[in-house]
Amino acid sequence: MSRKAVITGIGILTAIGGNLQEYWNSLCRGVCGIGEVTLFDTSGYHGKLAAEIKGLDPPGKRLSRCDVIGLIAWDEAANNSGFRSINIPPERIGICMGSGSGGLLSAEVFRRQAIKTGKGRPGLLIPFATYAFTDLLSLKAGIRGPKATISTACSSSSTAIGLSAEWIRQGLCDAVITGGSESLSETTFAGFNSLRAVDEVPCRPFDRERKGISLGEGAAIIIVEELNHALKRGAKMYAEITGYGIAGDAYHVTAPEPEGTGIVRAIEMAMKDSGCKSEEIQYINAHGTGTPANDLAETNAIKSFFGERAYSIPVSSTKSMIGHCLGAAGAIEAVAAILPFIKGVLPPTANYKNSDPECDLDYIPEPRKMCPETVLSMSVAFGGNNTALILRRIEQ
Amino acid sequence: MIAITGIGIVSAYGVGKDAFLSGAIKGTGIGLIEHFNTEPYSVRNGGCVKDFVPKLYIPPMKARRMSRFSQLALVSALEAWKDSSFKENYDTSEIGIIVGTGLGSVSSTDSFYVGLLKRGPQETNPMIFPETVQNIAAAHISIELGFGGPNTTFSEAAIAGENALFYACGLLKNDMARAVLVTGADELTEPLLGGMDALRVFSKSDKSRPFDIMRDGLLPGEGACTLMLERKEDAIKRDAHIYGEILSFGFSSEPVQRLNYSSSGAMADAIKSALINESPELIIASANSTKELDIREALAIRDTLGRNVPVTAITSLTGFFMSSGVMKAGAAMLFIEKGVIPPIWGLGKPEIDGLRYVLKTEGLKIRTALVNGFSHGGSNVCIFLRGIN
């Protein structure tokens, strides 16, 4: 019998919620967490806002803000999955995380110290690498199995979730810790501003007036487990990860391919991987950054893949509430995509007001009651890295 | 089985797999670092790609906008693609690109941030920012070659290349691609060297000597290697030159602090799980001249494979860079094909006796090799390969 991968634990921290229930409640109400930034001075930028997590303690020695956010999410995931008493040999537990900029915020402090005094505090560099949080979490969780970190900017953790499910399905692991953690940093804030890709107001995905992204930060840590093992121990199951697909645009280093052909290839691979038919998809959690180019390319891809049916599939972008959490975005949004399985509500596209003749799908500006069986979560990144993740409801 | 049908190398010996092999058997590629000033730091030597002129391979306007990381990766990919002689009609969306890197382009991140500090938010350079993401090399490779197949990037400590290879093999086995280019690439630039120096990982004597009793830290390196992978039956069908095949992988890890290595026992577990009923005839070690790693690896090898399997170490040729796993696999194929094994340059007196260290260039007729990837952070990946000689 073929092995299946199911989600048995979720921990999450974003600007709109300190835990899973808060996050889901905020999504159900369309709460927007995008506002002023207190971590650093943003007064000199065109786009000044972001979805910052407020009230976090500053990182301790040898830790980054990314580590701090991720460990809070991990703690919740470990608790609600019963991970700490799970009966799986540690060699059969893997870890596969997505990360965009890792502990860059700490490296920035190091750099400023080095410029000012000629010497930075070395401990600030320990959490710098993109893979550093993966190593920290594997230490905290006592992992002895395979370990990997995907770093494809904005689609990193989406691919990581897909790969975790693959490890389970191919028999490499019986459980995998996956997801991603990302903190704001001045470099990414300045970077997206330098590309003129940041909106002055909270981002408005798919809206005719949309001008760009709003950055965000957060973490989602997800426990993926082999179905029979989860059944045997009576674990709570949030969803099945049936498959994923990845494809490169081969087009441009920052701009998406306008017709969305790379996104379509990612969806096609996900369909093939999961043995799913296109008519089964009932809701799409879009990447929906709020840039004119991304939202159009994604809309075009949905129309191209689903044909006429595209107009009857609800599509939403939760970035309108949590901002663009880069390397953690895919995982945070996968958790939004399974919200309807648990609460029977589709998360809305907040801030959506004006319909765009080119983006003419059903973007659900308000939360909507619906209980889909199968959903698609899409991620699109810089460099043309597209990921499609297919999640299915599990009868409890 | 997955066949290796193309090899592209950019290393301390220059551009090309032939330059790599002919250089490696003559001496180490490590020498004075010349492409930036090393005065403020504790080391002068490293394995730099010398006389690297990217515009000989990449259109000059494009090359100018790329980081060194992207340039190294792209040139190695172009070399591997050429080497694979893949000519028949193919669908460009069926060719995948998987990259492994330790840290991508730290120099781009640093120069973007320093520009921000110096000139303020309105004067940052938007051309540099895209080069700060780790997946930028895979983006350039896909754009230059026009390949829209599966594309992703692994950013890891010293198992980045090994993980990329494992993933690519899975894509081929699951029929998600017709062929995959797997690249391992890392740049050696001033901010990276400065950061590593602050973490005190470098050799105090400015020497790389893996396994030696006198070793006292690593020397930095850089480079890129790309392997073209196909299912063996497809490669045979198109009458490709097959260097060899990837037989199996072994994994293990141990919960340790972020800069520490796993125990030798966990390393041995990875070796054992990669080898099924067969001993390798050559070991390409991970040893990087640090006190911590080399002794554990030596013990792991001795405990699992005994005293008779020749052991060599690529870090003694190229210096240490995190994505070297792809180059280790490529080198194994070249060593087997030519029947010649370069030694562990710099090794005089081993700390752990009882291993068959390769101490001078040897002619050996062998078929199989084990590649060890043992990383700080406690993760281990081993690859078992068979060559065609």
Short mmCIF file of N, CA and C in Angstrom, two decimals, chain B residues 7-154:
data_model
loop_
_atom_site.label_atom_id
_atom_site.label_comp_id
_atom_site.label_asym_id
_atom_site.label_seq_id
_atom_site.Cartn_x
_atom_site.Cartn_y
_atom_site.Cartn_z
N ILE B 7 29.99 16.58 -17.15
CA ILE B 7 30.68 17.15 -15.99
C ILE B 7 31.23 18.52 -16.38
N GLY B 8 30.93 19.52 -15.58
CA GLY B 8 31.50 20.86 -15.77
C GLY B 8 32.11 21.32 -14.46
N ILE B 9 33.36 21.73 -14.51
CA ILE B 9 34.04 22.14 -13.27
C ILE B 9 34.70 23.50 -13.44
N VAL B 10 34.50 24.35 -12.45
CA VAL B 10 35.27 25.59 -12.34
C VAL B 10 35.92 25.53 -10.96
N SER B 11 37.25 25.44 -10.95
CA SER B 11 37.92 25.19 -9.67
C SER B 11 39.18 26.02 -9.57
N ALA B 12 39.89 25.80 -8.49
CA ALA B 12 41.16 26.49 -8.29
C ALA B 12 42.14 26.20 -9.43
N TYR B 13 41.86 25.18 -10.22
CA TYR B 13 42.73 24.86 -11.34
C TYR B 13 42.26 25.52 -12.63
N GLY B 14 41.18 26.28 -12.55
CA GLY B 14 40.69 26.97 -13.74
C GLY B 14 39.38 26.38 -14.22
N VAL B 15 39.02 26.71 -15.45
CA VAL B 15 37.75 26.25 -16.00
C VAL B 15 37.95 24.94 -16.76
N GLY B 16 37.14 23.97 -16.46
CA GLY B 16 37.17 22.72 -17.21
C GLY B 16 37.54 21.52 -16.36
N LYS B 17 36.97 20.37 -16.71
CA LYS B 17 37.26 19.16 -15.96
C LYS B 17 38.69 18.67 -16.22
N ASP B 18 39.19 18.93 -17.43
CA ASP B 18 40.56 18.49 -17.75
C ASP B 18 41.58 19.28 -16.94
N ALA B 19 41.33 20.59 -16.84
CA ALA B 19 42.22 21.44 -16.02
C ALA B 19 42.22 20.96 -14.58
N PHE B 20 41.03 20.56 -14.10
CA PHE B 20 40.91 20.08 -12.72
C PHE B 20 41.76 18.84 -12.51
N LEU B 21 41.57 17.85 -13.38
CA LEU B 21 42.26 16.58 -13.17
C LEU B 21 43.76 16.71 -13.36
N SER B 22 44.16 17.38 -14.44
CA SER B 22 45.61 17.46 -14.69
C SER B 22 46.30 18.29 -13.62
N GLY B 23 45.58 19.30 -13.09
CA GLY B 23 46.16 20.09 -12.01
C GLY B 23 46.21 19.31 -10.70
N ALA B 24 45.13 18.60 -10.42
CA ALA B 24 45.00 17.92 -9.12
C ALA B 24 46.09 16.88 -8.91
N ILE B 25 46.49 16.21 -9.98
CA ILE B 25 47.50 15.15 -9.80
C ILE B 25 48.91 15.74 -9.66
N LYS B 26 49.03 17.03 -10.01
CA LYS B 26 50.37 17.66 -9.91
C LYS B 26 50.60 18.38 -8.58
N GLY B 27 49.53 18.92 -8.01
CA GLY B 27 49.73 19.67 -6.77
C GLY B 27 48.44 20.30 -6.31
N THR B 28 48.48 20.91 -5.14
CA THR B 28 47.27 21.55 -4.63
C THR B 28 46.93 22.81 -5.44
N GLY B 29 45.65 23.12 -5.49
CA GLY B 29 45.22 24.35 -6.15
C GLY B 29 45.21 25.54 -5.20
N ILE B 30 45.50 25.25 -3.94
CA ILE B 30 45.47 26.31 -2.92
C ILE B 30 46.72 27.17 -3.05
N GLY B 31 46.52 28.48 -3.00
CA GLY B 31 47.66 29.40 -3.07
C GLY B 31 47.23 30.75 -2.53
N LEU B 32 48.05 31.76 -2.78
CA LEU B 32 47.73 33.10 -2.29
C LEU B 32 46.39 33.59 -2.85
N ILE B 33 45.58 34.15 -1.99
CA ILE B 33 44.32 34.76 -2.43
C ILE B 33 44.67 36.12 -3.02
N GLU B 34 44.32 36.31 -4.29
CA GLU B 34 44.74 37.55 -4.95
C GLU B 34 43.60 38.45 -5.39
N HIS B 35 42.35 37.93 -5.41
CA HIS B 35 41.30 38.79 -5.96
C HIS B 35 40.70 39.77 -4.94
N PHE B 36 41.18 39.75 -3.73
CA PHE B 36 40.89 40.84 -2.78
C PHE B 36 42.01 40.85 -1.75
N ASN B 37 42.03 41.91 -0.95
CA ASN B 37 43.11 42.10 0.01
C ASN B 37 42.84 41.29 1.28
N THR B 38 43.77 40.41 1.63
CA THR B 38 43.57 39.57 2.81
C THR B 38 44.27 40.12 4.05
N GLU B 39 44.94 41.27 3.88
CA GLU B 39 45.71 41.89 4.97
C GLU B 39 44.98 41.91 6.32
N PRO B 40 43.68 42.33 6.35
CA PRO B 40 43.03 42.45 7.67
C PRO B 40 42.71 41.11 8.33
N TYR B 41 42.96 40.00 7.66
CA TYR B 41 42.48 38.72 8.16
C TYR B 41 43.63 37.80 8.51
N SER B 42 43.29 36.65 9.09
CA SER B 42 44.35 35.79 9.62
C SER B 42 44.95 34.83 8.60
N VAL B 43 44.34 34.71 7.41
CA VAL B 43 44.92 33.80 6.40
C VAL B 43 45.23 34.52 5.09
N ARG B 44 46.20 34.00 4.37
CA ARG B 44 46.56 34.55 3.06
C ARG B 44 46.22 33.55 1.95
N ASN B 45 46.09 32.29 2.33
CA ASN B 45 45.93 31.25 1.31
C ASN B 45 44.51 30.73 1.22
N GLY B 46 44.15 30.31 0.01
CA GLY B 46 42.83 29.73 -0.21
C GLY B 46 42.79 29.12 -1.60
N GLY B 47 41.71 28.42 -1.86
CA GLY B 47 41.56 27.79 -3.17
C GLY B 47 40.68 28.64 -4.08
N CYS B 48 41.28 29.69 -4.64
CA CYS B 48 40.50 30.61 -5.49
C CYS B 48 40.57 30.20 -6.94
N VAL B 49 39.51 30.50 -7.67
CA VAL B 49 39.53 30.28 -9.11
C VAL B 49 40.32 31.45 -9.71
N LYS B 50 41.52 31.15 -10.14
CA LYS B 50 42.41 32.22 -10.62
C LYS B 50 42.15 32.50 -12.10
N ASP B 51 42.43 33.72 -12.49
CA ASP B 51 42.30 34.13 -13.89
C ASP B 51 40.94 33.77 -14.46
N PHE B 52 39.92 33.93 -13.65
CA PHE B 52 38.57 33.59 -14.10
C PHE B 52 38.01 34.77 -14.89
N VAL B 53 37.75 34.55 -16.16
CA VAL B 53 37.22 35.63 -17.01
C VAL B 53 35.83 35.21 -17.49
N PRO B 54 34.80 35.56 -16.72
CA PRO B 54 33.45 35.08 -17.02
C PRO B 54 32.97 35.44 -18.42
N LYS B 55 33.41 36.61 -18.94
CA LYS B 55 32.86 37.04 -20.23
C LYS B 55 33.34 36.16 -21.39
N LEU B 56 34.30 35.29 -21.12
CA LEU B 56 34.67 34.33 -22.16
C LEU B 56 33.56 33.29 -22.36
N TYR B 57 32.69 33.19 -21.36
CA TYR B 57 31.66 32.13 -21.40
C TYR B 57 30.25 32.71 -21.38
N ILE B 58 30.11 33.89 -20.77
CA ILE B 58 28.79 34.50 -20.58
C ILE B 58 28.80 35.84 -21.32
N PRO B 59 27.69 36.20 -22.00
CA PRO B 59 27.66 37.52 -22.65
C PRO B 59 28.07 38.61 -21.66
N PRO B 60 29.05 39.47 -22.04
CA PRO B 60 29.66 40.41 -21.09
C PRO B 60 28.68 41.26 -20.30
N MET B 61 27.63 41.78 -20.95
CA MET B 61 26.68 42.62 -20.22
C MET B 61 25.98 41.85 -19.11
N LYS B 62 25.68 40.58 -19.39
CA LYS B 62 25.04 39.75 -18.37
C LYS B 62 26.03 39.40 -17.27
N ALA B 63 27.25 39.05 -17.67
CA ALA B 63 28.26 38.65 -16.69
C ALA B 63 28.51 39.78 -15.69
N ARG B 64 28.51 41.02 -16.19
CA ARG B 64 28.79 42.17 -15.32
C ARG B 64 27.78 42.31 -14.20
N ARG B 65 26.55 41.93 -14.48
CA ARG B 65 25.49 42.08 -13.48
C ARG B 65 25.43 40.91 -12.50
N MET B 66 26.22 39.89 -12.74
CA MET B 66 26.13 38.69 -11.90
C MET B 66 27.15 38.72 -10.78
N SER B 67 26.78 38.11 -9.66
CA SER B 67 27.73 37.90 -8.57
C SER B 67 28.73 36.84 -9.00
N ARG B 68 29.82 36.75 -8.27
CA ARG B 68 30.80 35.70 -8.54
C ARG B 68 30.16 34.32 -8.38
N PHE B 69 29.32 34.19 -7.38
CA PHE B 69 28.58 32.93 -7.17
C PHE B 69 27.82 32.54 -8.43
N SER B 70 27.07 33.48 -9.00
CA SER B 70 26.29 33.18 -10.20
C SER B 70 27.20 32.85 -11.38
N GLN B 71 28.28 33.61 -11.51
CA GLN B 71 29.20 33.37 -12.63
C GLN B 71 29.82 31.98 -12.55
N LEU B 72 30.30 31.62 -11.37
CA LEU B 72 30.93 30.30 -11.20
C LEU B 72 29.93 29.19 -11.51
N ALA B 73 28.72 29.34 -10.94
CA ALA B 73 27.70 28.31 -11.13
C ALA B 73 27.32 28.20 -12.60
N LEU B 74 27.08 29.33 -13.23
CA LEU B 74 26.62 29.31 -14.62
C LEU B 74 27.69 28.73 -15.55
N VAL B 75 28.94 29.13 -15.37
CA VAL B 75 29.98 28.60 -16.26
C VAL B 75 30.10 27.08 -16.09
N SER B 76 30.01 26.60 -14.87
CA SER B 76 30.10 25.15 -14.68
C SER B 76 28.91 24.44 -15.34
N ALA B 77 27.74 25.08 -15.28
CA ALA B 77 26.55 24.47 -15.89
C ALA B 77 26.67 24.45 -17.42
N LEU B 78 27.19 25.54 -17.99
CA LEU B 78 27.37 25.58 -19.44
C LEU B 78 28.36 24.49 -19.88
N GLU B 79 29.41 24.32 -19.08
CA GLU B 79 30.41 23.29 -19.39
C GLU B 79 29.81 21.88 -19.33
N ALA B 80 29.01 21.64 -18.31
CA ALA B 80 28.41 20.31 -18.16
C ALA B 80 27.42 20.03 -19.28
N TRP B 81 26.65 21.04 -19.63
CA TRP B 81 25.66 20.88 -20.70
C TRP B 81 26.36 20.56 -22.02
N LYS B 82 27.44 21.30 -22.29
CA LYS B 82 28.21 21.05 -23.50
C LYS B 82 28.79 19.63 -23.47
N ASP B 83 29.32 19.27 -22.34
CA ASP B 83 29.96 17.96 -22.18
C ASP B 83 28.96 16.81 -22.37
N SER B 84 27.69 17.06 -22.07
CA SER B 84 26.70 15.99 -22.16
C SER B 84 26.31 15.69 -23.61
N SER B 85 26.68 16.59 -24.54
CA SER B 85 26.33 16.42 -25.97
C SER B 85 24.86 16.06 -26.16
N PHE B 86 24.00 16.67 -25.37
CA PHE B 86 22.57 16.39 -25.46
C PHE B 86 22.05 17.13 -26.69
N LYS B 87 21.75 16.40 -27.73
CA LYS B 87 21.43 17.08 -29.00
C LYS B 87 20.05 16.79 -29.54
N GLU B 88 19.51 15.64 -29.26
CA GLU B 88 18.25 15.30 -29.91
C GLU B 88 17.13 16.24 -29.47
N ASN B 89 16.02 16.14 -30.14
CA ASN B 89 14.89 17.01 -29.81
C ASN B 89 14.49 16.81 -28.37
N TYR B 90 14.38 17.90 -27.66
CA TYR B 90 13.94 17.77 -26.29
C TYR B 90 13.04 18.94 -25.95
N ASP B 91 12.22 18.70 -24.94
CA ASP B 91 11.32 19.72 -24.44
C ASP B 91 12.07 20.45 -23.33
N THR B 92 12.26 21.76 -23.51
CA THR B 92 13.07 22.50 -22.53
C THR B 92 12.45 22.47 -21.13
N SER B 93 11.14 22.21 -21.06
CA SER B 93 10.52 22.18 -19.73
C SER B 93 10.72 20.83 -19.05
N GLU B 94 11.43 19.93 -19.70
CA GLU B 94 11.70 18.63 -19.09
C GLU B 94 13.12 18.54 -18.53
N ILE B 95 13.82 19.67 -18.58
CA ILE B 95 15.18 19.65 -18.03
C ILE B 95 15.21 20.49 -16.77
N GLY B 96 15.58 19.85 -15.68
CA GLY B 96 15.56 20.51 -14.38
C GLY B 96 16.91 21.09 -14.00
N ILE B 97 16.87 22.01 -13.05
CA ILE B 97 18.10 22.62 -12.54
C ILE B 97 18.02 22.65 -11.03
N ILE B 98 18.94 21.95 -10.39
CA ILE B 98 18.96 21.90 -8.93
C ILE B 98 20.33 22.39 -8.47
N VAL B 99 20.32 23.38 -7.60
CA VAL B 99 21.58 23.96 -7.14
C VAL B 99 21.73 23.74 -5.64
N GLY B 100 22.94 23.47 -5.23
CA GLY B 100 23.27 23.44 -3.81
C GLY B 100 24.30 24.52 -3.53
N THR B 101 24.12 25.26 -2.45
CA THR B 101 25.12 26.28 -2.08
C THR B 101 25.15 26.42 -0.57
N GLY B 102 26.28 26.83 -0.06
CA GLY B 102 26.36 27.09 1.37
C GLY B 102 25.70 28.41 1.70
N LEU B 103 26.22 29.45 1.11
CA LEU B 103 25.76 30.79 1.47
C LEU B 103 25.45 31.68 0.27
N GLY B 104 25.47 31.14 -0.94
CA GLY B 104 25.16 31.97 -2.09
C GLY B 104 26.17 33.11 -2.22
N SER B 105 25.67 34.28 -2.53
CA SER B 105 26.59 35.41 -2.71
C SER B 105 26.56 36.35 -1.51
N VAL B 106 27.38 36.05 -0.53
CA VAL B 106 27.49 36.91 0.66
C VAL B 106 27.99 38.30 0.24
N SER B 107 28.84 38.34 -0.79
CA SER B 107 29.38 39.64 -1.21
C SER B 107 28.29 40.56 -1.73
N SER B 108 27.27 40.00 -2.39
CA SER B 108 26.19 40.85 -2.89
C SER B 108 25.35 41.38 -1.73
N THR B 109 25.04 40.51 -0.78
CA THR B 109 24.27 40.94 0.39
C THR B 109 25.03 42.04 1.12
N ASP B 110 26.34 41.81 1.27
CA ASP B 110 27.15 42.78 2.01
C ASP B 110 27.23 44.11 1.27
N SER B 111 27.47 44.07 -0.04
CA SER B 111 27.65 45.35 -0.72
C SER B 111 26.32 46.09 -0.83
N PHE B 112 25.22 45.35 -0.91
CA PHE B 112 23.93 46.03 -0.93
C PHE B 112 23.69 46.73 0.41
N TYR B 113 23.98 46.02 1.50
CA TYR B 113 23.71 46.58 2.83
C TYR B 113 24.66 47.74 3.14
N VAL B 114 25.94 47.59 2.77
CA VAL B 114 26.89 48.67 3.03
C VAL B 114 26.49 49.90 2.19
N GLY B 115 26.00 49.68 0.99
CA GLY B 115 25.50 50.79 0.16
C GLY B 115 24.34 51.50 0.84
N LEU B 116 23.47 50.72 1.46
CA LEU B 116 22.33 51.30 2.18
C LEU B 116 22.82 52.16 3.35
N LEU B 117 23.80 51.64 4.10
CA LEU B 117 24.32 52.39 5.25
C LEU B 117 25.00 53.69 4.80
N LYS B 118 25.73 53.61 3.69
CA LYS B 118 26.49 54.77 3.24
C LYS B 118 25.64 55.82 2.56
N ARG B 119 24.71 55.36 1.72
CA ARG B 119 24.02 56.32 0.86
C ARG B 119 22.54 56.49 1.18
N GLY B 120 22.01 55.64 2.07
CA GLY B 120 20.61 55.81 2.46
C GLY B 120 19.65 55.07 1.56
N PRO B 121 18.40 54.97 2.01
CA PRO B 121 17.39 54.13 1.35
C PRO B 121 17.10 54.52 -0.11
N GLN B 122 17.29 55.77 -0.45
CA GLN B 122 16.92 56.17 -1.81
C GLN B 122 18.02 55.88 -2.83
N GLU B 123 19.22 55.55 -2.37
CA GLU B 123 20.35 55.39 -3.30
C GLU B 123 20.89 53.96 -3.33
N THR B 124 20.11 53.00 -2.92
CA THR B 124 20.61 51.62 -2.98
C THR B 124 20.62 51.15 -4.44
N ASN B 125 21.40 50.12 -4.69
CA ASN B 125 21.57 49.64 -6.06
C ASN B 125 20.63 48.46 -6.35
N PRO B 126 19.57 48.72 -7.12
CA PRO B 126 18.59 47.65 -7.37
C PRO B 126 19.16 46.50 -8.22
N MET B 127 20.32 46.73 -8.86
CA MET B 127 20.91 45.66 -9.67
C MET B 127 21.51 44.57 -8.79
N ILE B 128 21.95 44.96 -7.59
CA ILE B 128 22.62 43.97 -6.73
C ILE B 128 21.61 43.09 -5.99
N PHE B 129 20.47 43.67 -5.63
CA PHE B 129 19.55 42.97 -4.73
C PHE B 129 19.18 41.56 -5.19
N PRO B 130 18.84 41.37 -6.48
CA PRO B 130 18.48 39.99 -6.90
C PRO B 130 19.61 38.98 -6.66
N GLU B 131 20.86 39.45 -6.67
CA GLU B 131 21.98 38.53 -6.48
C GLU B 131 22.12 38.09 -5.02
N THR B 132 21.35 38.70 -4.12
CA THR B 132 21.46 38.34 -2.71
C THR B 132 20.66 37.07 -2.37
N VAL B 133 19.76 36.65 -3.26
CA VAL B 133 18.99 35.44 -2.94
C VAL B 133 19.75 34.21 -3.39
N GLN B 134 19.59 33.13 -2.64
CA GLN B 134 20.38 31.92 -2.89
C GLN B 134 20.01 31.23 -4.21
N ASN B 135 18.76 31.44 -4.65
CA ASN B 135 18.32 30.76 -5.86
C ASN B 135 18.68 31.52 -7.13
N ILE B 136 19.49 32.57 -6.99
CA ILE B 136 19.79 33.39 -8.17
C ILE B 136 20.62 32.61 -9.21
N ALA B 137 21.51 31.75 -8.75
CA ALA B 137 22.34 31.01 -9.71
C ALA B 137 21.46 30.08 -10.55
N ALA B 138 20.52 29.41 -9.88
CA ALA B 138 19.61 28.51 -10.61
C ALA B 138 18.77 29.31 -11.60
N ALA B 139 18.43 30.55 -11.21
CA ALA B 139 17.66 31.40 -12.12
C ALA B 139 18.50 31.72 -13.37
N HIS B 140 19.73 32.12 -13.17
CA HIS B 140 20.58 32.45 -14.32
C HIS B 140 20.79 31.24 -15.22
N ILE B 141 21.03 30.08 -14.61
CA ILE B 141 21.26 28.88 -15.42
C ILE B 141 20.00 28.58 -16.25
N SER B 142 18.83 28.67 -15.60
CA SER B 142 17.60 28.35 -16.32
C SER B 142 17.35 29.36 -17.44
N ILE B 143 17.69 30.62 -17.19
CA ILE B 143 17.45 31.65 -18.22
C ILE B 143 18.43 31.46 -19.38
N GLU B 144 19.71 31.27 -19.07
CA GLU B 144 20.72 31.15 -20.13
C GLU B 144 20.49 29.92 -21.00
N LEU B 145 20.12 28.80 -20.37
CA LEU B 145 19.93 27.58 -21.15
C LEU B 145 18.47 27.41 -21.58
N GLY B 146 17.59 28.22 -21.02
CA GLY B 146 16.17 28.15 -21.41
C GLY B 146 15.45 26.93 -20.86
N PHE B 147 15.91 26.41 -19.73
CA PHE B 147 15.30 25.18 -19.18
C PHE B 147 14.26 25.51 -18.11
N GLY B 148 13.03 25.17 -18.40
CA GLY B 148 11.93 25.51 -17.48
C GLY B 148 11.42 24.33 -16.67
N GLY B 149 12.23 23.32 -16.50
CA GLY B 149 11.81 22.15 -15.71
C GLY B 149 11.89 22.44 -14.22
N PRO B 150 11.77 21.38 -13.41
CA PRO B 150 11.86 21.55 -11.95
C PRO B 150 13.13 22.31 -11.58
N ASN B 151 12.97 23.26 -10.66
CA ASN B 151 14.08 24.15 -10.35
C ASN B 151 14.03 24.46 -8.86
N THR B 152 15.09 24.13 -8.15
CA THR B 152 15.13 24.55 -6.74
C THR B 152 16.57 24.65 -6.26
N THR B 153 16.72 25.21 -5.07
CA THR B 153 18.05 25.45 -4.51
C THR B 153 18.10 25.00 -3.06
N PHE B 154 19.11 24.21 -2.76
CA PHE B 154 19.36 23.80 -1.38
C PHE B 154 20.46 24.68 -0.80
#
